[in-house]
Tab-separated table of C-alpha atoms in Angstrom:
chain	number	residue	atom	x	y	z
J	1	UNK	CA	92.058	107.101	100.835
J	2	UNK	CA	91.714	105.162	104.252
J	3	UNK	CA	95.269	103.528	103.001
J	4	UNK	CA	96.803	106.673	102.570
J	5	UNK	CA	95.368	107.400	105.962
J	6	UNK	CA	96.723	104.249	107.716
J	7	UNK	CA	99.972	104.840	105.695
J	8	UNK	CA	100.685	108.578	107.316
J	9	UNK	CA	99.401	107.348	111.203
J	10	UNK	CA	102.017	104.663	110.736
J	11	UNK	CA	104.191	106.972	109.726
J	12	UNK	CA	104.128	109.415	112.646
J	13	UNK	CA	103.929	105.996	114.915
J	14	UNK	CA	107.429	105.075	113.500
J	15	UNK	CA	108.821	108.983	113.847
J	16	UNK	CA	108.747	108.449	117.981
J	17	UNK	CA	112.337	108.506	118.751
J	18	UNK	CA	112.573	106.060	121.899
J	19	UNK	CA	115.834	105.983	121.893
J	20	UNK	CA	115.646	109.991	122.461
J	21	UNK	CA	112.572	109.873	124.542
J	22	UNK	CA	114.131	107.429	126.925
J	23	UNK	CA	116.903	109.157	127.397
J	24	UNK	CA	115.595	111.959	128.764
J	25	UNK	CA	113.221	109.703	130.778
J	26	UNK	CA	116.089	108.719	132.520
J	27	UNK	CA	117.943	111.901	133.054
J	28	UNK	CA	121.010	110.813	130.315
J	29	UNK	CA	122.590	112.097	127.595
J	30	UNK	CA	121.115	112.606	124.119
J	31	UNK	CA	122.192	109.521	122.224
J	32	UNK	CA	122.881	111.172	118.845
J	33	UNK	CA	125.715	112.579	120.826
J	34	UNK	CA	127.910	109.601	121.729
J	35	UNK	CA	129.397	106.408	120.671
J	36	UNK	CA	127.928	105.587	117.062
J	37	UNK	CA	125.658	108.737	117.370
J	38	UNK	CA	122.948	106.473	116.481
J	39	UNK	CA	119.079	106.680	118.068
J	40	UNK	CA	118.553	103.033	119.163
J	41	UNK	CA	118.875	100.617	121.979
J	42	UNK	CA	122.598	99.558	121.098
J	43	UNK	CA	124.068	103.330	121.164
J	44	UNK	CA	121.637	103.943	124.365
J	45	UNK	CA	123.073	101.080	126.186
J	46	UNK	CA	126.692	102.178	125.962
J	47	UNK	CA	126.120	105.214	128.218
J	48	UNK	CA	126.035	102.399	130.823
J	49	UNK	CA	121.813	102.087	131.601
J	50	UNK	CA	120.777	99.371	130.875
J	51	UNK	CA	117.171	100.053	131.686
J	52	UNK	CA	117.010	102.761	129.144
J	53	UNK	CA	118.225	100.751	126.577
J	54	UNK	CA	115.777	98.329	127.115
J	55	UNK	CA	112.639	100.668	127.566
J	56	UNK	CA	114.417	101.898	124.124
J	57	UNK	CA	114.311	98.613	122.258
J	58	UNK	CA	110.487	97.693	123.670
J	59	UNK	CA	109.282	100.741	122.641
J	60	UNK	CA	111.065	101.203	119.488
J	61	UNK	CA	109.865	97.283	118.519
J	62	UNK	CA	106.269	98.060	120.357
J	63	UNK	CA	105.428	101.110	117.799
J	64	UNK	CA	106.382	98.331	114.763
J	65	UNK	CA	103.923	95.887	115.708
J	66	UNK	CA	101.156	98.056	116.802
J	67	UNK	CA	101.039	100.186	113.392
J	68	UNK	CA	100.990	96.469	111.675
J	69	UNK	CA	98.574	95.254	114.420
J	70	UNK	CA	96.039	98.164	114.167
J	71	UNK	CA	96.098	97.766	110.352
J	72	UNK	CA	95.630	93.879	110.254
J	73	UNK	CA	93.091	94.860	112.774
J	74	UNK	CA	90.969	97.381	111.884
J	75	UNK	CA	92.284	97.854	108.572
J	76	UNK	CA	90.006	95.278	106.569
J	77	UNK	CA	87.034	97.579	107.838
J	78	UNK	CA	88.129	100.305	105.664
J	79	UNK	CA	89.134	98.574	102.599
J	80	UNK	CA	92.809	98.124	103.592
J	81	UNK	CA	94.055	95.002	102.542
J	82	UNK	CA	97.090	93.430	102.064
J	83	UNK	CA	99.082	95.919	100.057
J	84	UNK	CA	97.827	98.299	102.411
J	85	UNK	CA	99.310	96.405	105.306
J	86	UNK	CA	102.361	96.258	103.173
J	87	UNK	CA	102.474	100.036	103.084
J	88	UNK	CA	102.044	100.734	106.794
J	89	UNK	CA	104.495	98.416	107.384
J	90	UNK	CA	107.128	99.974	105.318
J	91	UNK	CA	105.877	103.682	106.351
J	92	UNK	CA	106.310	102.584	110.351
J	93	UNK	CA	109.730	101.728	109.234
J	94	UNK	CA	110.420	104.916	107.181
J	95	UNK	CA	109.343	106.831	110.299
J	96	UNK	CA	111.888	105.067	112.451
J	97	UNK	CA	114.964	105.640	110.068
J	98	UNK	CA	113.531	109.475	109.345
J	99	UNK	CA	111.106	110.588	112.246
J	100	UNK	CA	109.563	113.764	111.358
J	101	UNK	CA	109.457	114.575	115.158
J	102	UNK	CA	113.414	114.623	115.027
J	103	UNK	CA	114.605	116.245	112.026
J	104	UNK	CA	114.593	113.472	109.816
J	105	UNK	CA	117.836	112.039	111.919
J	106	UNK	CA	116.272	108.560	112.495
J	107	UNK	CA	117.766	104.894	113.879
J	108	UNK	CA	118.894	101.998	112.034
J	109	UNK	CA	115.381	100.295	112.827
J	110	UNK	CA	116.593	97.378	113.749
J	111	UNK	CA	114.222	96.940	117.201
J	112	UNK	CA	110.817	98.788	114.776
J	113	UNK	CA	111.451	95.928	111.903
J	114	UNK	CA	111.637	93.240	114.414
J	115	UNK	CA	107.985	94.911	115.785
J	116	UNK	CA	106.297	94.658	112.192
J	117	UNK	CA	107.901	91.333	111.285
J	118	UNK	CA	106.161	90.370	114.658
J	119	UNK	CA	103.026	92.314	113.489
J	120	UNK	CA	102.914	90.427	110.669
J	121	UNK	CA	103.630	87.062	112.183
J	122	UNK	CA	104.925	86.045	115.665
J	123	UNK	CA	106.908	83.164	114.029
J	124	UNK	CA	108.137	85.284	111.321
J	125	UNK	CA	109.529	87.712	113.969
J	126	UNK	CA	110.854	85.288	115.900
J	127	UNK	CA	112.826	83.277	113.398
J	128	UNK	CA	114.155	86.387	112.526
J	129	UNK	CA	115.475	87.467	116.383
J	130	UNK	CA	116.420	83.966	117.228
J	131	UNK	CA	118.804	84.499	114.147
J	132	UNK	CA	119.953	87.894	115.690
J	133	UNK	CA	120.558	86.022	118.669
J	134	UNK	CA	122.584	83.661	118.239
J	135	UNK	CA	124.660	85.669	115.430
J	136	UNK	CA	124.836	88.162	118.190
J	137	UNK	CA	126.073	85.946	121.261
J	138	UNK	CA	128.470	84.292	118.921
J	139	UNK	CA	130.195	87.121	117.843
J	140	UNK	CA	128.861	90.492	119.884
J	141	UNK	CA	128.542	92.780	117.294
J	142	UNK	CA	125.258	94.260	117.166
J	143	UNK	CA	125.363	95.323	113.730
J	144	UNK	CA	126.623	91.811	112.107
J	145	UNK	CA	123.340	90.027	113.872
J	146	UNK	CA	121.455	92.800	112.504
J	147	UNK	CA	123.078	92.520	108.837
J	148	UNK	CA	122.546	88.803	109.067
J	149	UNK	CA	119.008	88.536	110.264
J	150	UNK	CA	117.967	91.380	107.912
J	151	UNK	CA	119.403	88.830	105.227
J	152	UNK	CA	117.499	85.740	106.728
J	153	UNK	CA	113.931	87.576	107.003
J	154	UNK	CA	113.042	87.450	103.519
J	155	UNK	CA	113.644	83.910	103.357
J	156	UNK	CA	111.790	82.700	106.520
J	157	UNK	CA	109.398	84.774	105.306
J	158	UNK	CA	108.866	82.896	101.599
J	159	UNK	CA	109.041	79.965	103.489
J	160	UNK	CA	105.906	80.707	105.694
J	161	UNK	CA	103.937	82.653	103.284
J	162	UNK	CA	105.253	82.148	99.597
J	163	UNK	CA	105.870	84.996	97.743
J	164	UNK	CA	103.255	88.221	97.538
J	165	UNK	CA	102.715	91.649	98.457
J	166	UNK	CA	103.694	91.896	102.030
J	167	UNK	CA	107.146	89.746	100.974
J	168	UNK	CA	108.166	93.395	98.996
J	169	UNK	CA	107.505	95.123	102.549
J	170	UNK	CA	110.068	92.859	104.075
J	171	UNK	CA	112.800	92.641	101.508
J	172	UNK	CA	112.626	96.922	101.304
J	173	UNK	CA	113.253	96.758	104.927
J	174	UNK	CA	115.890	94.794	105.008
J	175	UNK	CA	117.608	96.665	101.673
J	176	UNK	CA	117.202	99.390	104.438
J	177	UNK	CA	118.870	97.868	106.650
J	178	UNK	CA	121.851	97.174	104.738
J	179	UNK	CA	122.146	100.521	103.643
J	180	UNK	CA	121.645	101.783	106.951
J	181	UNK	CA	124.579	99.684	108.260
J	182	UNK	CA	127.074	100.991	105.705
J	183	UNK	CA	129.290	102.850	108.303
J	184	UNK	CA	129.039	99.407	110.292
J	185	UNK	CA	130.027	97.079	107.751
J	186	UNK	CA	133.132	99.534	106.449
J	187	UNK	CA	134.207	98.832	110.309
J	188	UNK	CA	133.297	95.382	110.745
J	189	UNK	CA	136.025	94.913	107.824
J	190	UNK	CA	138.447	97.027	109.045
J	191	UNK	CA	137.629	95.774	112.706
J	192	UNK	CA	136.723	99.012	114.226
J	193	UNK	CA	133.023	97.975	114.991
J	194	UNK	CA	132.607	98.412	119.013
J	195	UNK	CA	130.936	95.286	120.395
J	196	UNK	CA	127.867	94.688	122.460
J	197	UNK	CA	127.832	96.541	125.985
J	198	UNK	CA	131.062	98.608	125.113
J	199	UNK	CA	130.900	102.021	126.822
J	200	UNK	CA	130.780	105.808	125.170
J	201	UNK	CA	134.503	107.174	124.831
């Protein structure tokens, strides 16, 4: 029951929009009306703030590490263990990608699975970003780093850990991912995808 519990709070943790919250923070437009039409730091920062894309990506990456956090935390006091942390980490996620706050009209979760990869383990999370990095400077498309580093996570993460319950959380994430980048990939082929920093039509 107290999994359940810890499942759903994760849940409505992941369904804050920041990308929609920040927006209107900062006095611009909604960001499921522009550019990709997607809620997340990338779409935000083509309306040309920069500081709202940010606050978007720290807050949509803060909520993913502090559902994981409070259940590695304060979980084990409640008989949560580590499928339980597997759950929250996934249901964080599903929030993200379908918020019940917003309709169900989510992000790509990009930023909220870096935040529970760092929940689970800083150098998990970082491996994973530095490979989003440097993907991303080579080639500035948000959505190839993304696609790659999504591919990548599993791996660092059988590397660190071996394989066992929490490993399922992270490969469903980034199957999610994937799938959530279909649009992207059809254009990254066709070479339609807009690149880092490149400003709303």
């Amino acid at each position: 029951m107290h999994t359940v519990l810890f499942a759903v709070a994760a849940y409505l943790i992941g369904s804050i929009s920041f990308a929609v919250v920040c927006s209107r923070l900062f006095g611009i437009a909604d960001p499921r009306t522009y550019g990709s039409k997607n809620p997340g730091a990338t779409n935000v920062l083509r309306s040309g703030n920069k500081k709202a894309a940010i606050a978007t990506l720290i807050g949509d990456c803060a909520k993913g590490w502090f559902a994981v956090w409070l259940a590695i935390r304060l979980g084990p006091q409640f008989g949560v263990e580590e499928g339980g942390i597997a759950l929250v980490a996934i249901a964080v996620f599903l929030g993200h990608l379908w918020p019940v706050f917003f309709r169900f009209v989510g992000g790509k979760g990009v930023a909220t699975a870096l935040g529970v990869l760092l929940g689970l383990n800083v150098w998990l999370g970082l491996g994973t970003l530095a490979t989003w990095l440097i993907i991303a400077y080579a080639f500035r498309y948000s959505s190839l780093a993304a696609l790659v580093s999504s591919l990548f996570a599993p791996f660092f993460y059988v590397l660190l850990f071996g394989v066992d319950v929490q490993l399922l959380a992270v490969v469903a994430m980034s199957v999610l991912l994937v799938y959530r980048h279909g649009k992207n990939i059809a254009n990254l082929i066709s070479g339609k995808e807009s690149r880092i920093g490149s400003k709303k039509s």
